[in-house]
Short mmCIF file of C-alpha atoms and ligand atoms in Angstrom, two decimals:
data_model
loop_
_atom_site.label_atom_id
_atom_site.label_comp_id
_atom_site.label_asym_id
_atom_site.label_seq_id
_atom_site.Cartn_x
_atom_site.Cartn_y
_atom_site.Cartn_z
CA UNK A 1 -12.21 -102.39 -11.58
CA UNK A 2 -9.64 -99.64 -11.42
CA UNK A 3 -6.50 -99.72 -13.46
CA UNK A 4 -3.59 -100.75 -11.28
CA UNK A 5 -1.11 -97.89 -11.31
CA UNK A 6 2.49 -98.89 -11.87
CA UNK A 7 3.68 -97.77 -8.44
CA UNK A 8 1.24 -100.17 -6.76
CA UNK A 9 2.63 -103.07 -8.67
CA UNK A 10 6.10 -102.01 -7.55
CA UNK A 11 4.92 -101.66 -4.00
CA UNK A 12 3.33 -105.09 -4.07
CA UNK A 13 6.61 -106.63 -5.00
CA UNK A 14 8.83 -104.68 -2.64
CA UNK A 15 6.10 -104.46 0.01
CA UNK A 16 5.73 -108.15 0.66
CA UNK A 17 8.63 -108.21 3.07
CA UNK A 18 7.66 -105.15 5.08
CA UNK A 19 7.20 -105.58 8.80
CA UNK A 20 4.13 -104.17 10.48
CA UNK A 21 1.95 -104.37 7.39
CA UNK A 22 -1.24 -105.70 8.91
CA UNK A 23 -2.87 -106.70 5.69
CA UNK A 24 0.06 -108.05 3.75
CA UNK A 25 -1.00 -109.49 0.47
CA UNK A 26 0.62 -111.58 -2.13
CA UNK A 27 1.83 -109.92 -5.28
CA UNK A 28 -1.17 -111.01 -7.32
CA UNK A 29 -3.51 -108.89 -5.25
CA UNK A 30 -3.87 -105.19 -5.53
CA UNK A 31 -3.18 -103.41 -2.25
CA UNK A 32 -5.43 -100.42 -2.03
CA UNK A 33 -6.56 -100.51 1.60
CA UNK A 34 -5.61 -102.37 4.73
CA UNK A 35 -8.23 -104.64 6.27
CA UNK A 36 -8.60 -102.12 9.11
CA UNK A 37 -9.38 -99.33 6.64
CA UNK A 38 -11.88 -101.57 4.89
CA UNK A 39 -13.56 -102.33 8.22
CA UNK A 40 -13.72 -98.63 9.04
CA UNK A 41 -15.38 -97.89 5.71
CA UNK A 42 -17.83 -100.72 6.20
CA UNK A 43 -18.84 -99.30 9.57
CA UNK A 44 -19.24 -95.79 8.16
CA UNK A 45 -21.48 -97.14 5.41
CA UNK A 46 -23.52 -99.35 7.73
CA UNK A 47 -24.67 -96.63 10.14
CA UNK A 48 -27.51 -94.97 8.16
CA UNK A 49 -29.36 -98.29 7.78
CA UNK A 50 -29.21 -98.56 11.57
CA UNK A 51 -30.65 -95.02 11.81
CA UNK A 52 -27.53 -93.81 13.56
CA UNK A 53 -24.76 -91.30 12.95
CA UNK A 54 -21.55 -90.49 14.75
CA UNK A 55 -21.06 -87.18 16.50
CA UNK A 56 -17.66 -85.60 15.90
CA UNK A 57 -15.56 -82.75 17.27
CA UNK A 58 -12.30 -81.26 16.01
CA UNK A 59 -9.24 -81.38 18.32
CA UNK A 60 -11.59 -82.74 20.98
CA UNK A 61 -9.14 -84.35 23.46
CA UNK A 62 -6.20 -81.93 23.16
CA UNK A 63 -7.61 -78.61 24.40
CA UNK A 64 -10.87 -76.87 25.19
CA UNK A 65 -12.36 -73.88 26.90
CA UNK A 66 -10.08 -72.96 29.80
CA UNK A 67 -7.67 -75.89 29.42
CA UNK A 68 -4.82 -76.98 27.21
CA UNK A 69 -3.06 -80.31 26.98
CA UNK A 70 -4.71 -82.03 29.96
CA UNK A 71 -4.91 -85.81 29.76
CA UNK A 72 -8.21 -87.72 29.47
CA UNK A 73 -10.14 -84.54 28.99
CA UNK A 74 -12.67 -83.31 26.45
CA UNK A 75 -15.28 -80.54 26.65
CA UNK A 76 -17.76 -82.94 25.06
CA UNK A 77 -17.02 -85.62 27.66
CA UNK A 78 -17.25 -83.06 30.46
CA UNK A 79 -20.76 -82.21 29.28
CA UNK A 80 -22.25 -85.61 28.41
CA UNK A 81 -19.88 -88.22 29.87
CA UNK A 82 -18.42 -89.62 26.66
CA UNK A 83 -15.97 -88.74 23.90
CA UNK A 84 -17.25 -88.07 20.39
CA UNK A 85 -17.32 -91.14 18.13
CA UNK A 86 -15.42 -89.19 15.46
CA UNK A 87 -12.51 -86.92 16.25
CA UNK A 88 -10.71 -84.75 13.78
CA UNK A 89 -7.28 -83.16 13.82
CA UNK A 90 -5.48 -80.82 11.45
CA UNK A 91 -2.02 -81.39 10.02
CA UNK A 92 -1.48 -77.80 8.84
CA UNK A 93 2.13 -76.59 9.10
CA UNK A 94 3.48 -79.94 10.27
CA UNK A 95 5.15 -79.86 6.85
CA UNK A 96 7.06 -76.80 8.14
CA UNK A 97 7.42 -77.36 11.90
CA UNK A 98 7.89 -81.12 11.86
CA UNK A 99 6.67 -81.69 15.41
CA UNK A 100 3.51 -79.59 15.82
CA UNK A 101 0.61 -78.11 13.88
CA UNK A 102 -0.56 -74.59 13.09
CA UNK A 103 -2.81 -74.70 16.15
CA UNK A 104 0.19 -75.55 18.31
CA UNK A 105 -0.70 -79.16 18.97
CA UNK A 106 2.19 -81.61 19.21
CA UNK A 107 2.16 -84.46 16.69
CA UNK A 108 3.16 -86.89 19.43
CA UNK A 109 0.01 -85.97 21.28
CA UNK A 110 -2.19 -86.35 18.21
CA UNK A 111 -0.67 -89.75 17.50
CA UNK A 112 -1.41 -90.89 21.05
CA UNK A 113 -4.99 -89.62 20.91
CA UNK A 114 -5.73 -91.22 17.54
CA UNK A 115 -4.54 -94.59 18.86
CA UNK A 116 -6.60 -94.14 22.06
CA UNK A 117 -9.64 -93.19 20.01
CA UNK A 118 -9.22 -96.28 17.82
CA UNK A 119 -8.85 -98.51 20.86
CA UNK A 120 -12.05 -97.20 22.39
CA UNK A 121 -13.87 -97.99 19.15
CA UNK A 122 -14.01 -94.48 17.73
CA UNK A 123 -12.60 -92.99 14.54
CA UNK A 124 -10.37 -90.08 13.57
CA UNK A 125 -10.07 -87.88 10.54
CA UNK A 126 -7.49 -85.35 9.35
CA UNK A 127 -7.75 -82.09 7.49
CA UNK A 128 -4.68 -80.24 6.24
CA UNK A 129 -4.45 -76.45 6.28
CA UNK A 130 -1.19 -76.69 4.39
CA UNK A 131 0.95 -73.60 3.86
CA UNK A 132 1.15 -71.96 0.48
CA UNK A 133 4.28 -73.56 -1.00
CA UNK A 134 4.85 -70.75 -3.49
CA UNK A 135 4.63 -67.70 -1.23
CA UNK A 136 5.57 -69.32 2.08
CA UNK A 137 2.45 -67.86 3.69
CA UNK A 138 -0.48 -69.84 5.10
CA UNK A 139 -3.19 -71.81 3.32
CA UNK A 140 -5.46 -68.75 3.20
CA UNK A 141 -2.95 -66.88 1.03
CA UNK A 142 -4.80 -66.58 -2.29
CA UNK A 143 -2.70 -63.82 -3.82
CA UNK A 144 -1.36 -66.09 -6.54
CA UNK A 145 -3.34 -68.41 -8.78
CA UNK A 146 -0.43 -70.52 -10.00
CA UNK A 147 0.22 -72.35 -6.74
CA UNK A 148 -1.57 -75.59 -7.60
CA UNK A 149 0.19 -75.66 -10.99
CA UNK A 150 3.51 -75.12 -9.22
CA UNK A 151 3.20 -78.33 -7.19
CA UNK A 152 2.06 -80.56 -10.06
CA UNK A 153 4.61 -82.51 -12.14
CA UNK A 154 6.77 -80.04 -14.04
CA UNK A 155 5.99 -77.22 -11.59
CA UNK A 156 8.70 -75.30 -9.70
CA UNK A 157 7.48 -76.63 -6.36
CA UNK A 158 6.83 -80.20 -7.37
CA UNK A 159 9.77 -81.81 -5.59
CA UNK A 160 9.37 -79.70 -2.49
CA UNK A 161 5.71 -80.58 -2.36
CA UNK A 162 6.33 -84.30 -2.75
CA UNK A 163 8.54 -83.92 0.31
CA UNK A 164 5.63 -82.40 2.21
CA UNK A 165 3.37 -85.26 1.13
CA UNK A 166 6.00 -87.71 2.33
CA UNK A 167 5.97 -86.04 5.73
CA UNK A 168 2.20 -86.45 5.92
CA UNK A 169 2.45 -90.10 4.90
CA UNK A 170 5.27 -90.68 7.37
CA UNK A 171 3.20 -89.25 10.20
CA UNK A 172 0.12 -91.26 9.22
CA UNK A 173 2.26 -94.41 9.05
CA UNK A 174 3.65 -93.70 12.50
CA UNK A 175 0.18 -93.89 14.06
CA UNK A 176 0.22 -97.52 15.13
CA UNK A 177 -1.14 -99.64 17.95
CA UNK A 178 1.25 -101.44 20.29
CA UNK A 179 0.88 -104.47 17.98
CA UNK A 180 2.11 -102.48 15.00
CA UNK A 181 -1.26 -102.09 13.30
CA UNK A 182 -1.47 -98.84 11.37
CA UNK A 183 -4.55 -97.06 12.65
CA UNK A 184 -7.03 -96.43 9.84
CA UNK A 185 -8.05 -92.79 9.53
CA UNK A 186 -10.04 -90.61 7.17
CA UNK A 187 -7.86 -88.11 5.28
CA UNK A 188 -9.72 -85.01 4.08
CA UNK A 189 -7.28 -82.85 2.14
CA UNK A 190 -8.16 -80.01 -0.24
CA UNK A 191 -11.37 -79.22 1.58
CA UNK A 192 -13.81 -76.36 0.86
CA UNK A 193 -12.40 -76.05 -2.62
CA UNK A 194 -15.70 -74.72 -4.00
CA UNK A 195 -14.95 -71.46 -2.21
CA UNK A 196 -11.90 -69.34 -3.00
CA UNK A 197 -10.30 -68.80 0.40
CA UNK A 198 -7.58 -71.48 0.16
CA UNK A 199 -4.82 -71.60 -2.45
CA UNK A 200 -6.49 -74.72 -3.94
CA UNK A 201 -9.92 -73.03 -4.16
CA UNK A 202 -12.33 -72.61 -7.04
CA UNK A 203 -10.90 -69.44 -8.60
CA UNK A 204 -7.30 -70.38 -7.90
CA UNK A 205 -6.98 -73.42 -10.15
CA UNK A 206 -8.69 -75.25 -12.99
CA UNK A 207 -10.84 -78.33 -12.39
CA UNK A 208 -8.21 -80.45 -14.14
CA UNK A 209 -5.43 -79.12 -11.92
CA UNK A 210 -7.49 -79.61 -8.76
CA UNK A 211 -8.17 -83.21 -9.72
CA UNK A 212 -4.51 -83.73 -10.56
CA UNK A 213 -3.59 -82.38 -7.12
CA UNK A 214 -5.86 -84.96 -5.52
CA UNK A 215 -4.56 -87.81 -7.62
CA UNK A 216 -0.96 -86.87 -6.93
CA UNK A 217 -1.75 -86.75 -3.20
CA UNK A 218 -3.44 -90.14 -3.27
CA UNK A 219 -0.71 -91.78 -5.32
CA UNK A 220 2.05 -90.43 -3.10
CA UNK A 221 0.27 -91.78 -0.01
CA UNK A 222 -0.07 -95.17 -1.71
CA UNK A 223 3.58 -95.11 -2.75
CA UNK A 224 4.47 -94.50 0.87
CA UNK A 225 2.41 -97.53 1.85
CA UNK A 226 -0.22 -95.44 3.64
CA UNK A 227 -2.95 -97.87 2.63
CA UNK A 228 -4.68 -97.44 5.99
CA UNK A 229 -6.20 -94.17 4.74
CA UNK A 230 -9.74 -93.51 3.64
CA UNK A 231 -10.37 -90.30 1.69
CA UNK A 232 -13.06 -87.66 2.04
CA UNK A 233 -14.09 -85.11 -0.57
CA UNK A 234 -15.48 -82.06 1.21
CA UNK A 235 -16.74 -79.06 -0.72
CA UNK A 236 -18.58 -76.17 0.87
CA UNK A 237 -22.24 -75.39 0.27
CA UNK A 238 -21.60 -73.52 -2.99
CA UNK A 239 -22.64 -76.35 -5.39
CA UNK A 240 -26.34 -76.07 -6.11
CA UNK A 241 -26.78 -79.38 -7.91
CA UNK A 242 -24.99 -82.69 -8.33
CA UNK A 243 -23.18 -81.57 -11.48
CA UNK A 244 -21.66 -78.63 -9.63
CA UNK A 245 -20.97 -80.84 -6.61
CA UNK A 246 -19.04 -83.27 -8.80
CA UNK A 247 -17.27 -80.69 -10.98
CA UNK A 248 -13.91 -81.29 -9.27
CA UNK A 249 -14.55 -84.78 -7.89
CA UNK A 250 -11.26 -86.69 -8.15
CA UNK A 251 -12.79 -90.09 -8.90
CA UNK A 252 -14.51 -93.10 -7.38
CA UNK A 253 -11.23 -94.98 -7.15
CA UNK A 254 -9.87 -92.35 -4.73
CA UNK A 255 -12.80 -91.06 -2.71
CA UNK A 256 -14.52 -93.11 0.01
CA UNK A 257 -16.76 -90.55 1.61
CA UNK A 258 -18.34 -87.37 0.31
CA UNK A 259 -19.02 -84.49 2.65
CA UNK A 260 -19.93 -80.90 3.10
CA UNK A 261 -18.55 -78.13 5.29
CA UNK A 262 -21.41 -75.85 6.32
CA UNK A 263 -21.53 -73.23 9.07
CA UNK A 264 -24.42 -71.30 10.55
CA UNK A 265 -24.39 -67.52 10.46
CA UNK A 266 -28.05 -66.98 9.69
CA UNK A 267 -30.38 -69.79 10.75
CA UNK A 268 -32.63 -69.85 7.69
CA UNK A 269 -29.72 -69.72 5.28
CA UNK A 270 -27.90 -72.46 7.16
CA UNK A 271 -30.85 -74.83 7.30
CA UNK A 272 -31.57 -74.27 3.64
CA UNK A 273 -28.01 -74.67 2.41
CA UNK A 274 -27.24 -77.71 4.57
CA UNK A 275 -30.49 -79.33 3.54
CA UNK A 276 -29.76 -78.65 -0.12
CA UNK A 277 -26.20 -79.97 0.16
CA UNK A 278 -27.38 -83.15 1.89
CA UNK A 279 -30.06 -83.72 -0.72
CA UNK A 280 -27.41 -83.51 -3.44
CA UNK A 281 -25.04 -85.73 -1.48
CA UNK A 282 -27.69 -88.35 -0.88
CA UNK A 283 -28.16 -88.63 -4.66
CA UNK A 284 -24.43 -88.60 -5.40
CA UNK A 285 -23.71 -91.02 -2.57
CA UNK A 286 -26.25 -93.50 -3.92
CA UNK A 287 -25.05 -93.19 -7.50
CA UNK A 288 -21.38 -93.55 -6.55
CA UNK A 289 -21.85 -95.84 -3.56
CA UNK A 290 -20.10 -93.50 -1.15
CA UNK A 291 -20.70 -92.76 2.50
CA UNK A 292 -21.90 -89.22 3.18
CA UNK A 293 -21.16 -86.95 6.14
CA UNK A 294 -21.31 -83.42 7.45
CA UNK A 295 -17.53 -83.15 7.61
CA UNK A 296 -17.51 -79.74 9.34
CA UNK A 297 -20.31 -77.73 10.81
CA UNK A 298 -21.29 -75.55 13.74
CA UNK A 299 -22.57 -72.24 15.01
CA UNK A 300 -19.72 -70.27 16.56
CA UNK A 301 -20.25 -69.88 20.36
CA UNK A 302 -23.64 -71.68 19.89
CA UNK A 303 -25.74 -68.64 20.82
CA UNK A 304 -28.92 -70.73 20.71
CA UNK A 305 -29.59 -72.93 23.73
CA UNK A 306 -31.65 -75.44 21.72
CA UNK A 307 -29.42 -75.54 18.64
CA UNK A 308 -28.56 -79.26 18.89
CA UNK A 309 -32.07 -80.66 18.90
CA UNK A 310 -33.97 -77.84 17.17
CA UNK A 311 -31.66 -76.80 14.34
CA UNK A 312 -28.97 -79.41 13.68
CA UNK A 313 -30.97 -82.59 14.31
CA UNK A 314 -34.05 -81.70 12.22
CA UNK A 315 -31.88 -81.29 9.12
CA UNK A 316 -29.46 -84.17 9.51
CA UNK A 317 -32.08 -86.71 10.61
CA UNK A 318 -33.57 -86.58 7.10
CA UNK A 319 -30.43 -87.91 5.44
CA UNK A 320 -28.27 -91.06 5.56
CA UNK A 321 -25.23 -89.39 7.11
CA UNK A 322 -22.46 -91.40 8.75
CA UNK A 323 -21.21 -88.56 10.90
CA UNK A 324 -21.67 -84.90 11.78
CA UNK A 325 -18.62 -83.06 13.10
CA UNK A 326 -18.40 -79.65 14.77
CA UNK A 327 -15.25 -77.52 14.67
CA UNK A 328 -12.85 -76.82 17.49
CA UNK A 329 -13.12 -75.20 20.91
CA UNK A 330 -10.15 -72.84 20.59
CA UNK A 331 -8.34 -72.07 23.81
CA UNK A 332 -6.23 -69.28 22.32
CA UNK A 333 -8.88 -67.36 20.45
CA UNK A 334 -11.86 -65.86 22.23
CA UNK A 335 -15.33 -66.85 21.10
CA UNK A 336 -14.14 -69.46 18.63
CA UNK A 337 -15.83 -72.63 19.81
CA UNK A 338 -18.47 -74.98 18.43
CA UNK A 339 -19.07 -77.64 21.10
CA UNK A 340 -20.53 -76.92 24.53
CA UNK A 341 -18.48 -77.01 27.74
CA UNK A 342 -19.81 -77.35 31.29
CA UNK A 343 -22.00 -74.37 32.09
CA UNK A 344 -22.58 -73.38 28.46
CA UNK A 345 -26.24 -72.41 27.80
CA UNK A 346 -26.66 -75.20 25.22
CA UNK A 347 -25.18 -77.94 27.46
CA UNK A 348 -28.57 -79.33 28.56
CA UNK A 349 -29.78 -79.51 24.98
CA UNK A 350 -26.54 -81.20 23.98
CA UNK A 351 -27.20 -83.88 26.62
CA UNK A 352 -30.62 -84.44 25.00
CA UNK A 353 -28.86 -84.76 21.64
CA UNK A 354 -26.41 -87.21 23.23
CA UNK A 355 -29.30 -89.23 24.71
CA UNK A 356 -31.05 -89.47 21.35
CA UNK A 357 -30.60 -93.12 20.28
CA UNK A 358 -29.62 -91.96 16.81
CA UNK A 359 -26.42 -90.20 17.89
CA UNK A 360 -23.27 -92.23 18.45
CA UNK A 361 -20.49 -91.32 20.84
CA UNK A 362 -17.28 -93.31 21.39
CA UNK A 363 -18.82 -95.60 24.01
CA UNK A 364 -21.58 -96.63 21.58
CA UNK A 365 -19.22 -97.79 18.86
CA UNK A 366 -18.58 -101.25 20.25
CA UNK A 367 -22.31 -101.96 20.27
CA UNK A 368 -23.07 -101.16 16.64
CA UNK A 369 -23.40 -103.89 14.04
C1 BMA B 1 -9.91 -72.55 11.18
C2 BMA B 1 -9.79 -71.79 12.48
C3 BMA B 1 -8.34 -71.46 12.67
C4 BMA B 1 -7.51 -72.74 12.65
C5 BMA B 1 -7.80 -73.59 11.41
C6 BMA B 1 -7.13 -74.93 11.43
O1 BMA B 1 -11.22 -72.77 10.83
O2 BMA B 1 -10.25 -72.58 13.55
O3 BMA B 1 -8.17 -70.79 13.90
O4 BMA B 1 -6.13 -72.45 12.70
O5 BMA B 1 -9.19 -73.77 11.29
O6 BMA B 1 -7.52 -75.70 12.52
#
């Protein structure tokens, strides 16, 4: 049983009178997750035993190849007839802009889509390509290795950064159904930290500071009452064994799902590294009782017409994954897409992947146990 942090106790006392709290509890119970978040986690964990996994796509319903902002549209749906079961969105730069993200998607639109996805039985997750709070540049600015330190307690950017976390929590808390239920979502901050291309990456901070960053993030979300969140830990494929995979793991009391972000450049290397990562994650997932998922993957432009059934499926079918998510179909950047669109050479193979009884799309979610 985890130690109950002081702020939770405070929240339990002040939180008992809050409106719209769908899983209100009395002040003898520890509030760590809403009942909706618990149900979401239960579903994620139950899928592998049913030999099923969810297919996911980033920014799926907000833009695609040749379109931007249309309603009720999705490249995935245009190809196979259904939305992905998992959608993901990014919150990068909302901490700066307030109303839109770094990929120029309005927060109002994301909120609406996350609610719609929940109501059709699907799930949503969020990554956060957060700006570098020390230099004012983007999350890929790795010119300074004191940035993580600067946001931790005692650091020059601590207060400013808590403000950014509050904005994230405020947005998450604003995603509610018409009945005032906060929609449960998977939050996946500080991703790909085993590489060194983000300011929170491997060579940019110590393991202790990275873990402290996670804990501070989690605690601030809890303090803001964002108990509808599940949390995903998502390294890249750099760790070659479970010790390396867990080197910066923030703790079982925070993390709900463990993942990997793995992209194909060379087929052999991809298959090998994804397979190795999943083998490690299967062990870690069992030992720590966590769901596992391929939190980001893909082959940019999918220049292989049989990629879905001949490359992706043969690796992921060997492991108890809850979902597999491909990255976005950029409308503003040429040749930066990871899901097929009508007429794409891999569309027919994607339909075969869709028809495989093991893959779940949004319409399948109401039928699973
Ligand atoms: C990256 C690219 C960028 C994008 C970022 C956040 O992998 O797709 O173009 O801004 O993700 O979505």
